[in-house]
C-alpha positions as CSV (number, residue, x, y, z in Angstrom):
1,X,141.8,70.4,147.2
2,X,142.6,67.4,145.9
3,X,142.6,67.1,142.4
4,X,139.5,64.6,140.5
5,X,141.8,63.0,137.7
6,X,143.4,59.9,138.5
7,X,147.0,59.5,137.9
8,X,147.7,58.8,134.3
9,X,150.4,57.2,133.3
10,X,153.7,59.0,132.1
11,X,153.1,56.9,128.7
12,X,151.2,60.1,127.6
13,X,153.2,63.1,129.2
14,X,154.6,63.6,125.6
15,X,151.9,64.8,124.0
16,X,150.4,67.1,127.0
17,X,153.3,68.2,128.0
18,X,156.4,68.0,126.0
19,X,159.3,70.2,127.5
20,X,158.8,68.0,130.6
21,X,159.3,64.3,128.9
22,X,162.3,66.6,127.5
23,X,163.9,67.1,130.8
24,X,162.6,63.6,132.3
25,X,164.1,61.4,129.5
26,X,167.9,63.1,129.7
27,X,167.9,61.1,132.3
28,X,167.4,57.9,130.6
29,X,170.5,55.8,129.5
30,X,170.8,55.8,125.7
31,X,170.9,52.0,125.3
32,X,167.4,52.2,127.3
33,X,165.5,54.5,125.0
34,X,166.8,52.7,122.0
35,X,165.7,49.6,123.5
36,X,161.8,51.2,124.2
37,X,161.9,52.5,121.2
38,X,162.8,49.0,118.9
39,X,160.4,47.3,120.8
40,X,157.5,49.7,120.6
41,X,158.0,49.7,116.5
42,X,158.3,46.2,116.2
43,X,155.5,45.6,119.1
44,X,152.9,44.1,116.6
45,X,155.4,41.7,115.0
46,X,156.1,38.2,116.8
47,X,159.5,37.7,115.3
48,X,162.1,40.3,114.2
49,X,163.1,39.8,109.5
50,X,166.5,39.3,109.1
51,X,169.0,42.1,107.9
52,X,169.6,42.4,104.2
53,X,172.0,44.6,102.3
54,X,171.1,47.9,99.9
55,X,170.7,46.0,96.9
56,X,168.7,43.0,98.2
57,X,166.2,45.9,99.7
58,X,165.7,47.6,96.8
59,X,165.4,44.3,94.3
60,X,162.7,43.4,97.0
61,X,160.9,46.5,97.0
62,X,160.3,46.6,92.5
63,X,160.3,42.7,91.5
64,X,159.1,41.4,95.1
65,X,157.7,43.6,97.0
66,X,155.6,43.3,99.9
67,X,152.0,42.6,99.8
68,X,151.1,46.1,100.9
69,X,153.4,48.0,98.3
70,X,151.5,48.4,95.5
71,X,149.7,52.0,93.9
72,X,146.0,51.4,93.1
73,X,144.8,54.4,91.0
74,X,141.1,55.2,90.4
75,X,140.4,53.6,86.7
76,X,137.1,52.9,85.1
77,X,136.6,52.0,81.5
78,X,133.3,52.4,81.0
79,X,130.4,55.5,82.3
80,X,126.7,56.6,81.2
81,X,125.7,60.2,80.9
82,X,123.1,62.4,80.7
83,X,123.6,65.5,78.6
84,X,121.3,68.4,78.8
85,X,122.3,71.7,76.5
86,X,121.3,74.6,77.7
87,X,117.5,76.2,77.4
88,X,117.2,79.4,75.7
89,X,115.9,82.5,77.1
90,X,112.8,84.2,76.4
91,X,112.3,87.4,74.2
92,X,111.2,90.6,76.5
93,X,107.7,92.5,75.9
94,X,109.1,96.2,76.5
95,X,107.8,99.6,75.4
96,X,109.7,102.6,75.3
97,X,109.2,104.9,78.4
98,X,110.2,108.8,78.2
99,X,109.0,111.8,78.8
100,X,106.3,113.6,76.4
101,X,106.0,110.2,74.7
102,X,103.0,108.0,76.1
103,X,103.2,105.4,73.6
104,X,107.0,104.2,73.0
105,X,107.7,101.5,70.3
106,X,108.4,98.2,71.2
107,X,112.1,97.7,72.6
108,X,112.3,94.6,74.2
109,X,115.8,92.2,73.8
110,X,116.0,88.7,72.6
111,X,116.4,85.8,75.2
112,X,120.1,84.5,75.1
113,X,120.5,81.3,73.5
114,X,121.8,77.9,75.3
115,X,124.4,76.5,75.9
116,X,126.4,73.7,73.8
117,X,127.6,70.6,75.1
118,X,131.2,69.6,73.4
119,X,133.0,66.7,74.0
120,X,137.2,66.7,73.1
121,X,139.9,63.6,73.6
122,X,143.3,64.6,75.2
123,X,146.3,63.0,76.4
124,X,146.3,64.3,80.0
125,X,143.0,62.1,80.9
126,X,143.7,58.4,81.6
127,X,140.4,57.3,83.1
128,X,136.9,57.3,83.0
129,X,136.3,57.8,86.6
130,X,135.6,61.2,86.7
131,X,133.1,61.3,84.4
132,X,131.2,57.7,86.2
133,X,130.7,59.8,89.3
134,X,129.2,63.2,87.9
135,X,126.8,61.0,85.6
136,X,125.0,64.3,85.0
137,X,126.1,67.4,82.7
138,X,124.1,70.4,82.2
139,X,125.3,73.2,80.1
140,X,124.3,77.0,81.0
141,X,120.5,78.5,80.2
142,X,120.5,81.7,78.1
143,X,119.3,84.8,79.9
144,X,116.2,86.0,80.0
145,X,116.0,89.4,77.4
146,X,115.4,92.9,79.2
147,X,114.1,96.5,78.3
148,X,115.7,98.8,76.4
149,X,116.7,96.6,73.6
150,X,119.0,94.6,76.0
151,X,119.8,90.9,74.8
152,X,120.2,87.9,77.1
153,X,123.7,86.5,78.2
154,X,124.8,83.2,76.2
155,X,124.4,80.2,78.3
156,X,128.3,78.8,79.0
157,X,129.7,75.5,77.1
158,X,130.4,72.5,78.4
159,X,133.3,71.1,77.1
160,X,133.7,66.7,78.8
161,X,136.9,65.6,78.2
162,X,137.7,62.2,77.7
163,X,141.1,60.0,77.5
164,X,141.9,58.9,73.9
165,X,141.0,56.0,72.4
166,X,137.6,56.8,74.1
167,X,134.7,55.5,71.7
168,X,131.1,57.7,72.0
169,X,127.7,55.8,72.0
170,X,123.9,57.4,72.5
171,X,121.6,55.0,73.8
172,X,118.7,57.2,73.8
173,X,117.6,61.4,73.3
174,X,115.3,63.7,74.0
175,X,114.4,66.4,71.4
176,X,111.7,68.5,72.1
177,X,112.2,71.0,69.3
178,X,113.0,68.4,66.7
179,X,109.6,66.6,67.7
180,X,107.5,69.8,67.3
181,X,108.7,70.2,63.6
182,X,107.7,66.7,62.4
183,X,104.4,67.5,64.4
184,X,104.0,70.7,62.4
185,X,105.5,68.9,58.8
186,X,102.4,66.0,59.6
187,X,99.7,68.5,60.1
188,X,101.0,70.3,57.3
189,X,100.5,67.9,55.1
190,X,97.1,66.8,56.7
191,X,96.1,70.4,56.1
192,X,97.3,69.9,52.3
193,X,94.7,66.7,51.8
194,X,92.1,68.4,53.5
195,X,92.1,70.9,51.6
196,X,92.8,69.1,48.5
197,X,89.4,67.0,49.4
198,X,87.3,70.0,50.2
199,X,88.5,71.7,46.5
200,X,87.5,68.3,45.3
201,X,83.9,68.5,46.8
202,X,83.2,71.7,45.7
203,X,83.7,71.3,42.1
204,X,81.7,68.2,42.2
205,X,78.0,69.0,40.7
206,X,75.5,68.9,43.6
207,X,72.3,66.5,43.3
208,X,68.9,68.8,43.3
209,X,67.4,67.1,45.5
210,X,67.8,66.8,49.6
211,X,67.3,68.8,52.3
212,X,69.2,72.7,52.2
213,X,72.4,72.3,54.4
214,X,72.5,75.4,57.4
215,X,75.6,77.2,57.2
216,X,77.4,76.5,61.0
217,X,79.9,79.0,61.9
218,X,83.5,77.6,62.9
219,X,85.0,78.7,65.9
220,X,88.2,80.2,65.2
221,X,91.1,77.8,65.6
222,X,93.4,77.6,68.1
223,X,96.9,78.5,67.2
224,X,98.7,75.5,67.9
225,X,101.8,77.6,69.3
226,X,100.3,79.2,71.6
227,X,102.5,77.5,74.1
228,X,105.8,79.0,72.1
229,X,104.6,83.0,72.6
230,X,105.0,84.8,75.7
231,X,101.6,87.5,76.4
232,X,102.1,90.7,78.2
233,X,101.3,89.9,81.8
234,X,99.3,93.1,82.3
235,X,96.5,92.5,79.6
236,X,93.2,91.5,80.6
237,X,91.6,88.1,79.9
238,X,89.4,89.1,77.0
239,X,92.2,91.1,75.3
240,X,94.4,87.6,75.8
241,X,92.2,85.6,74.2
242,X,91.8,88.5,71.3
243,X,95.8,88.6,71.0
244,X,95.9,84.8,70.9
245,X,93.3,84.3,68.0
246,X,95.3,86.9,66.0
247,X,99.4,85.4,67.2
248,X,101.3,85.4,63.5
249,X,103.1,82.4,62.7
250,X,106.6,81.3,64.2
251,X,109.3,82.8,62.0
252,X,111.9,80.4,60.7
253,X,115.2,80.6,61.9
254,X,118.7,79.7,61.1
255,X,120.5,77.3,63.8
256,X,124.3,78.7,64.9
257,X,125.3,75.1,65.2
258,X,123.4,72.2,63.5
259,X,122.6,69.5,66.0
260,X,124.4,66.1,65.1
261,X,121.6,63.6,63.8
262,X,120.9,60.2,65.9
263,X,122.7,57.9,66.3
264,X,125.7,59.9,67.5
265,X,129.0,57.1,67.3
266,X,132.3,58.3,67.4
267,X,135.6,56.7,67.7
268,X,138.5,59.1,69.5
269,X,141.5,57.1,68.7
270,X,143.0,60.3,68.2
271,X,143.3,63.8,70.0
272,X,140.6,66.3,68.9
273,X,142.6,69.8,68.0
274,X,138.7,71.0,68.1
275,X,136.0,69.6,70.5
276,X,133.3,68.1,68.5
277,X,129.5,69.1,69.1
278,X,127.4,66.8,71.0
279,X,123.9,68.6,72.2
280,X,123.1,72.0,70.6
281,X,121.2,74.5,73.0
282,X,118.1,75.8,72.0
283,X,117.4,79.3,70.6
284,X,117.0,82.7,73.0
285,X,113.3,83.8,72.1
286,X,112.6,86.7,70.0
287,X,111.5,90.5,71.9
288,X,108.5,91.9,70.5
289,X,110.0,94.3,68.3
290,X,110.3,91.6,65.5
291,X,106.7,91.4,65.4
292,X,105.7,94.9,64.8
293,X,104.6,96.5,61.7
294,X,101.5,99.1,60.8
295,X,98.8,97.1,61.8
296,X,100.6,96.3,65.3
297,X,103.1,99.4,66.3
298,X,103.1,97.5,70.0
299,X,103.2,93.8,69.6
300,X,101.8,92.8,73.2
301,X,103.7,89.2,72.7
302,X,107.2,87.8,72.5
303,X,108.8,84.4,72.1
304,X,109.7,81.8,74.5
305,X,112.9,80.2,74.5
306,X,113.9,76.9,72.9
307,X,113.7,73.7,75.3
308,X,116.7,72.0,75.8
309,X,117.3,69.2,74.2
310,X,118.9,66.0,76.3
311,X,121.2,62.9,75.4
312,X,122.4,59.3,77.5
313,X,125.5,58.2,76.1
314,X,128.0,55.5,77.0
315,X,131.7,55.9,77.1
316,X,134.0,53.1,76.5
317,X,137.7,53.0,77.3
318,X,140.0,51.3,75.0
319,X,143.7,52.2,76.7
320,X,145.9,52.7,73.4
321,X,148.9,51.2,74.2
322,X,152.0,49.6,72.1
323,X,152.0,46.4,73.9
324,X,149.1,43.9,75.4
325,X,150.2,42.1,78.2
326,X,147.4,38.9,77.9
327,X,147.7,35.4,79.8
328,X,146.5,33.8,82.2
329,X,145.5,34.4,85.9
330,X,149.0,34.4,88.2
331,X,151.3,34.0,84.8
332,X,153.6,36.8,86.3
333,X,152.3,39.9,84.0
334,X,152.4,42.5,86.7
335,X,155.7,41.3,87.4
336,X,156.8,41.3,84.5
337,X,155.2,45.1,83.9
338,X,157.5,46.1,87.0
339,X,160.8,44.8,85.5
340,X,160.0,46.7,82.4
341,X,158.9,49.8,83.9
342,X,158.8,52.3,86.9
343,X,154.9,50.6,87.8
344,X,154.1,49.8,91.0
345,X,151.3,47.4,89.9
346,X,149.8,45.0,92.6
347,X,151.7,41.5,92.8
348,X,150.9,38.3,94.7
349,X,151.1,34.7,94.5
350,X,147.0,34.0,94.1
351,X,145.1,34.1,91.0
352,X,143.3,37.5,89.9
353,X,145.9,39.7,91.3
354,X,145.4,42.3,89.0
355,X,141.7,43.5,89.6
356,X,141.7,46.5,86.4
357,X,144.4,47.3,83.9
358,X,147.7,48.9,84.3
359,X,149.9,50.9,82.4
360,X,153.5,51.8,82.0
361,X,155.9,53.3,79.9
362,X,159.0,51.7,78.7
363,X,162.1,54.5,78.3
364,X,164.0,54.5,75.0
365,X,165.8,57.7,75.6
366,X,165.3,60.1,79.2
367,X,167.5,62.7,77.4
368,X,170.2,61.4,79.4
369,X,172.9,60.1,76.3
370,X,172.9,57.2,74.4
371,X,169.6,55.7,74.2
372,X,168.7,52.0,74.9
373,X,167.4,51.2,71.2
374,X,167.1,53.7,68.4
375,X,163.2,53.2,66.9
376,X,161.2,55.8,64.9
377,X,157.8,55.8,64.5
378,X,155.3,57.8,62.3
379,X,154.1,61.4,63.5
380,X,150.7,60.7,61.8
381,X,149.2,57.5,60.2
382,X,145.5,59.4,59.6
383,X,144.7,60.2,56.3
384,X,145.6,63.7,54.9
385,X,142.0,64.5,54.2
386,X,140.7,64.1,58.0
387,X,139.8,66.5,59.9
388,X,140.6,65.4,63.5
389,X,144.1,64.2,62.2
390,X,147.8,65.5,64.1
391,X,149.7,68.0,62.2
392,X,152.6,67.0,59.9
393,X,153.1,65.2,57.1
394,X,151.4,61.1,57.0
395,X,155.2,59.9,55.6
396,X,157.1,62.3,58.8
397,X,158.6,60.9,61.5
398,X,160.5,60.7,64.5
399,X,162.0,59.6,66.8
400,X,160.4,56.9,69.2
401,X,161.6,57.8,73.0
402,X,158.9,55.7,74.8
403,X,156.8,52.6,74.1
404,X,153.7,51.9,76.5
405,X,152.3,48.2,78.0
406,X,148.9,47.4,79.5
407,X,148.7,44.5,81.4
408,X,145.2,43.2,80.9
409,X,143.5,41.0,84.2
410,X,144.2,37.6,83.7
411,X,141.8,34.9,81.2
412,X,140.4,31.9,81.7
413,X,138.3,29.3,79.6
414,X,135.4,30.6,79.0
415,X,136.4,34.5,79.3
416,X,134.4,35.5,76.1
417,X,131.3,34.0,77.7
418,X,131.6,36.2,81.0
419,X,133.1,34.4,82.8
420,X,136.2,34.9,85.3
421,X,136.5,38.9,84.7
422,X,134.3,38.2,81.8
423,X,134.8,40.6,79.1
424,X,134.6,43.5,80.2
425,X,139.0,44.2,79.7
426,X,139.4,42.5,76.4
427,X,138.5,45.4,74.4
428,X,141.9,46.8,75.5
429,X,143.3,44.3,73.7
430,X,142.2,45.7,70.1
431,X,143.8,48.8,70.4
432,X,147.5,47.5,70.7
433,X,149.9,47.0,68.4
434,X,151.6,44.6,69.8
435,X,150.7,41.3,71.6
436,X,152.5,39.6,74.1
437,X,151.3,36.4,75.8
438,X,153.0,35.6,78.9
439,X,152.9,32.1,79.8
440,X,154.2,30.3,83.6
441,X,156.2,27.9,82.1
442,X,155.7,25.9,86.2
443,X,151.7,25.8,85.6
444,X,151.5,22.6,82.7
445,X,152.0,22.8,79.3
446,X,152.8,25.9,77.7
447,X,151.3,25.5,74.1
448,X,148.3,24.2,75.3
449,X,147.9,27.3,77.4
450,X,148.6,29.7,75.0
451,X,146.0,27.4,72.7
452,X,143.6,28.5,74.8
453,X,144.7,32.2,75.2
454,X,144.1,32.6,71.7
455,X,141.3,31.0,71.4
456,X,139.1,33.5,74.0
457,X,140.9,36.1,72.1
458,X,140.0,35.0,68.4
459,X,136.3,34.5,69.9
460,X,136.0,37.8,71.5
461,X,137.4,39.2,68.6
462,X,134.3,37.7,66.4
463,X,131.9,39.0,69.0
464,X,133.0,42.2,68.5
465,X,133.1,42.2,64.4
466,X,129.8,41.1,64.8
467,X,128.5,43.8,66.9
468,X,129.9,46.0,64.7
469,X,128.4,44.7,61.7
470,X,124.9,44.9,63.2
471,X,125.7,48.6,64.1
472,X,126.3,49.8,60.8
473,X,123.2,47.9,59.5
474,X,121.2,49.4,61.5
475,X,122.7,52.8,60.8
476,X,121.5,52.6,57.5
477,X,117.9,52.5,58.0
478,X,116.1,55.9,58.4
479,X,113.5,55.3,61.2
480,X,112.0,58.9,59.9
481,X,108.3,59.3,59.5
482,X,109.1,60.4,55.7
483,X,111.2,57.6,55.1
484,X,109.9,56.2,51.4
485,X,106.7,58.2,51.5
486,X,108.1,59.5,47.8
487,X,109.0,55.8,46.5
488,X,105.1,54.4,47.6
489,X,103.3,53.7,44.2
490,X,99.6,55.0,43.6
491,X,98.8,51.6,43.4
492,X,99.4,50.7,47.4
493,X,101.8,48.6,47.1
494,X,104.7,49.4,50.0
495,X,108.3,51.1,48.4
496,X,111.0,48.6,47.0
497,X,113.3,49.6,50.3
498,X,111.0,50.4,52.7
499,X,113.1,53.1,54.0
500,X,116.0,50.8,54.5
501,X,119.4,50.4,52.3
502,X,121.0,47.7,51.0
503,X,122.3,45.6,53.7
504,X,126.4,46.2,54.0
505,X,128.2,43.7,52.1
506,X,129.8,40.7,53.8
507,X,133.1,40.9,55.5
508,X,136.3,40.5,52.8
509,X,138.3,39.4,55.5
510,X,137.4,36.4,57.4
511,X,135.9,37.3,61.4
512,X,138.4,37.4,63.7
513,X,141.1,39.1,62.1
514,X,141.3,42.1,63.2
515,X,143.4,41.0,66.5
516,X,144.7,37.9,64.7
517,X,146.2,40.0,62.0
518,X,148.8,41.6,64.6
519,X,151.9,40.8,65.4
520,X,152.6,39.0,68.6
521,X,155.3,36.9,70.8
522,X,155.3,34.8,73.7
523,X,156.9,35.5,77.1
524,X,157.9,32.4,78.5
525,X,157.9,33.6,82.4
526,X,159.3,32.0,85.8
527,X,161.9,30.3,83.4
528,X,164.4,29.8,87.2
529,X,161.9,27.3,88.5
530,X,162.9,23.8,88.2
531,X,161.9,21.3,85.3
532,X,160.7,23.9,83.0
533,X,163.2,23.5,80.3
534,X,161.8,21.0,78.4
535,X,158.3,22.6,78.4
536,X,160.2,25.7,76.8
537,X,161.9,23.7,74.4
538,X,158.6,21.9,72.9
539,X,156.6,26.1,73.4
540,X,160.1,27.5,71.2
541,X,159.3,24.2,68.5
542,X,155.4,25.0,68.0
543,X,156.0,28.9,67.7
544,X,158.6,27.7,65.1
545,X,156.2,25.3,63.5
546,X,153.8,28.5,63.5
547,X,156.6,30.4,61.6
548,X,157.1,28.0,59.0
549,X,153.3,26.9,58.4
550,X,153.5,23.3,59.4
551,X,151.2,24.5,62.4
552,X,147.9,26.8,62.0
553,X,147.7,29.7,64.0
554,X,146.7,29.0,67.3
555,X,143.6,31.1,66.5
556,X,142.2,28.8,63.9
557,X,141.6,32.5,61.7
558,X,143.4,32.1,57.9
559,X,145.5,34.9,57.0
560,X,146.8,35.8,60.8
561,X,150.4,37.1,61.7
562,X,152.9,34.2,61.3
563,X,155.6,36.2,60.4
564,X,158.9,35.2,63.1
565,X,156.7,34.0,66.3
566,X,159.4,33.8,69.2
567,X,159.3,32.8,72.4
568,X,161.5,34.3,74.8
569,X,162.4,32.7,78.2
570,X,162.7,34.8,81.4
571,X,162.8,35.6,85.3
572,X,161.2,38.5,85.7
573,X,161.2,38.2,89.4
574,X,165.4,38.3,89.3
575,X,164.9,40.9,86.0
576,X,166.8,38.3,83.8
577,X,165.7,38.7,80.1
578,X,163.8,41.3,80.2
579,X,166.3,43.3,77.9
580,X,165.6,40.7,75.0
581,X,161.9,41.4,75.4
582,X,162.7,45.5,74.7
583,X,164.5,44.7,71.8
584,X,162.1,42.5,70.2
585,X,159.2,44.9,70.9
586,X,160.7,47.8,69.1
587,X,161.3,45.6,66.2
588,X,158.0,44.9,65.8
589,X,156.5,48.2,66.5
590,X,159.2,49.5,63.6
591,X,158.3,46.8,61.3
């Protein structure tokens, strides 16, 4: 029979059947195969690169690569989530059952209590990605309690942890527990001046004459927990109802952990030895035992558990990093990043290259002899008193085998406003200690560009003083219902502060400062082009001019770093001067 596949070629004999092409091709010449084989690798390529040495190869491959060799890591700076803690678990209704005893006391457990939600800063995380994509953290639910005096497991922790340098908002939370006790504290205190009024009616004298009032019968009131107990499921209606009307009131209980009050802000600039509290879970319900005594030997009730309370927060990624790369779009700052460092960050000759930041790590010392540059560095600059701070003395320190350098996207006029990449990297910028500004000394005039560059910074940096400002003002009102209810006169008139303090006192350092008041250099880049010497000449007089206080800084802020401005020329595509630029970094990070 003849066979129903058509002849395929002998192109794809290797794969089906590979001892055959074995035997076939040892009859092929050598030169032959080599030939097939060179032109099926360079089959997609119309003309052949030419041939360059070791060396040439692997300068190509760090300062000028190819515009496929670049690593693009997942990195997000910014993520919202919702927090739940954990719900407790109800109390148990249980009676002991054993022979010759009909009627057993009460034994049922408590409900195990929630969960907390924790949130710690380490050094192994360097992005917020993670966290962007889960957008939703739920901590365990305690265990329901069970017979025989058997508590409820603990709901499990959630611990979210979170690079360092990463700063905590809440936007917005959902307390159900906390918004039953300022219910209760209101009618409690409507109860007070109801009653204070009816007192006051009846000692009042009565007037002799009107109509005899008839004497109405009150229902009985409805407990207004009835939604916190938990009834035996086998009673009947009526005895429901009759074990409702006669539910005692909620005991009070003490909290393990104390939930943190709103607005939750914190500021991890530093790794948390402990992780710090974020959502309490509620409390495991009580078993009926706690509610028996001699006029009821078999509570038929228990407690439910505590709902879970919920929070939205924003995280918000400021890299902490020695040295801020910051210019403008194609000024040669990821190039510059791969002469002083092992990164492989994306370079290309069109604007906006670099899409999110990167980092790398300058070596002082790999352990290897001699190191580069000797720099030491404090263990600790916290103050001794706080809590979260490293251990070791503040005045200890050692020595400095590493300096890192975040190249922040590119700027352009405008930048502070949202426009170009906005934003939304410049708050990488106020964590460094160092700034550099790289300027192409081939793209116009070099002062007028890093004019410019300061001047997006010195504005953002205003933006964000003021946000701040407005953040702690508004911490200091209390939004509480009781909030100058004891200050309010008996004559009407409304409390001096209206539950609001003093507004913070104005700023002793003028706006701006806080990034204008570090120390910085300039990078004069693509210093082999042609024609640029003269532009670097009149950038080296101004930052001069800066030094000796003929020239403001380029910020306009008074009181910003002056203090020996240099501008240093180099190629970081050939990987001249970029020693210089080491040297002058850890000088500056020392001083």
């Amino acid at each position: 029979m003849a066979s129903r596949c058509a002849h395929s070629s002998r192109l794809f004999m290797p794969f089906l059947y590979p001892s055959l092409f074995r035997a076939s091709a040892a009859s092929v010449p050598r030169a032959t195969s080599l030939a097939l084989a060179r032109n099926l690798r360079y089959s997609s390529t119309a003309t052949l690169e030419p041939q360059h040495s070791e060396n040439d190869d692997e300068a190509r491959s760090r300062l000028n690569p190819a515009p496929d060799d670049y690593s693009n890591p997942y990195f997000a700076d910014k993520a919202k989530l919702h927090v739940y803690a954990g719900p407790g678990g109800n109390g148990c209704i249980s009676f002991l059952r054993e022979l010759f005893i009909p009627e057993g006391p009460a034994n049922g457990g408590d409900g195990g209590h929630g969960g907390n939600v924790y949130i710690q800063a380490v050094h192994g995380e360097t992005s917020l990605h993670k966290l962007a994509r889960r957008r939703h953290i739920r901590a365990g639910r305690g265990k329901h309690g069970q017979g025989s005096a058997q508590g409820g497991q603990r709901g499990e922790d959630v611990i979210i942890t979170v690079p360092v340098g990463t700063v905590v908002s809440e936007i917005s939370r959902d307390d159900p527990e906390g918004e039953r006790q300022l219910i209760d504290r209101a009618k409690y205190k409507r109860k007070r001046k109801k009653d204070f009024r009816n007192a006051a009616a009846l000692e009042a004298p009565k007037e002799e004459e009107g109509v005899e009032g008839t004497i109405v019968e009150e229902e009985p009131p409805v407990n207004p927990d009835l939604d916190r107990w938990l009834l035996y499921p086998g009673i009947s209606s009526s005895e429901a109802r009759r074990v409702g009307a006669e539910l005692p009131r909620l005991p009070r209980r003490d909290r393990l952990f104390q939930q943190p009050p709103a607005p939750i802000y914190l500021d991890l600039n530093r790794p948390t030895p402990r992780p710090i509290l974020l959502a309490a879970g509620g409390l495991g319900g009580l078993g009926n035992p706690h509610f028996a005594n001699k006029e009821r030997p078999r509570p038929m009730f228990a407690t439910k558990g505590e709902p879970a309370m919920s929070l939205e927060i924003e995280l918000e990624l400021k890299l902490l990093a020695d040295v801020g790369l910051v210019g403008l779009p194609n000024a040669g700052k990821s190039t510059l990043l791969r002469a002083l460092t092992n990164s492989r960050a994306r370079v290309g000759h069109w604007a906006f290259t670099t899409l999110q930041p990167n980092i790398g790590t300058v070596v002082l010392d790999n352990n290897k002899g001699r190191p580069s540059v000797k720099s030491y560095k404090r263990i600790s600059d916290a103050p001794v008193d706080d809590p979260f701070a490293l251990t070791g003395a503040p005045d200890e320190v050692e020595q400095r085998t590493r300096f890192t350098v975040a190249d922040i996207p590119g700027l352009i006029e405008g930048a502070h406003l949202d426009k170009g990449l906005g934003i939304a990297f410049l708050r990488h910028v106020e964590r460094a200690g160092v700034l550099a500004f790289v300027i192409d000394l081939g793209a116009g005039n070099a002062v007028k560009a890093l004019k410019a560059l300061w001047n997006e910074v010195g504005l953002y940096a205003q933006m964000r003083e003021d946000e701040e400002a407005d953040r702690e003002r508004a911490a200091r009102i209390d939004w509480s219902p009781e909030a100058g209810i004891d200050n309010v006169s008996m004559s009407g008139g409304w409390p001096a502060s209206n539950g609001m303090a003093d507004y913070p006192p104005s700023a002793a350092e003028p706006a701006g400062l806080s990034i204008a008041g570090k120390p910085w250099f300039v990078v004069a880049t693509k210093g082999d082009l042609k024609d640029t010497q003269a532009n670097f000449m009149e950038l080296r007089d101004y930052c001069a001019a800066v030094t000796r206080g003929d020239e403001p800084h380029p910020s306009g802020v008074p009181g910003a770093w002056i203090e020996n401005v240099e501008a240093i020329p180099v190629s970081a595509i050939n990987g001249h001067g970029v020693e210089r630029i080491v040297h002058w970094t850890v000088g500056l990070l020392d001083g």
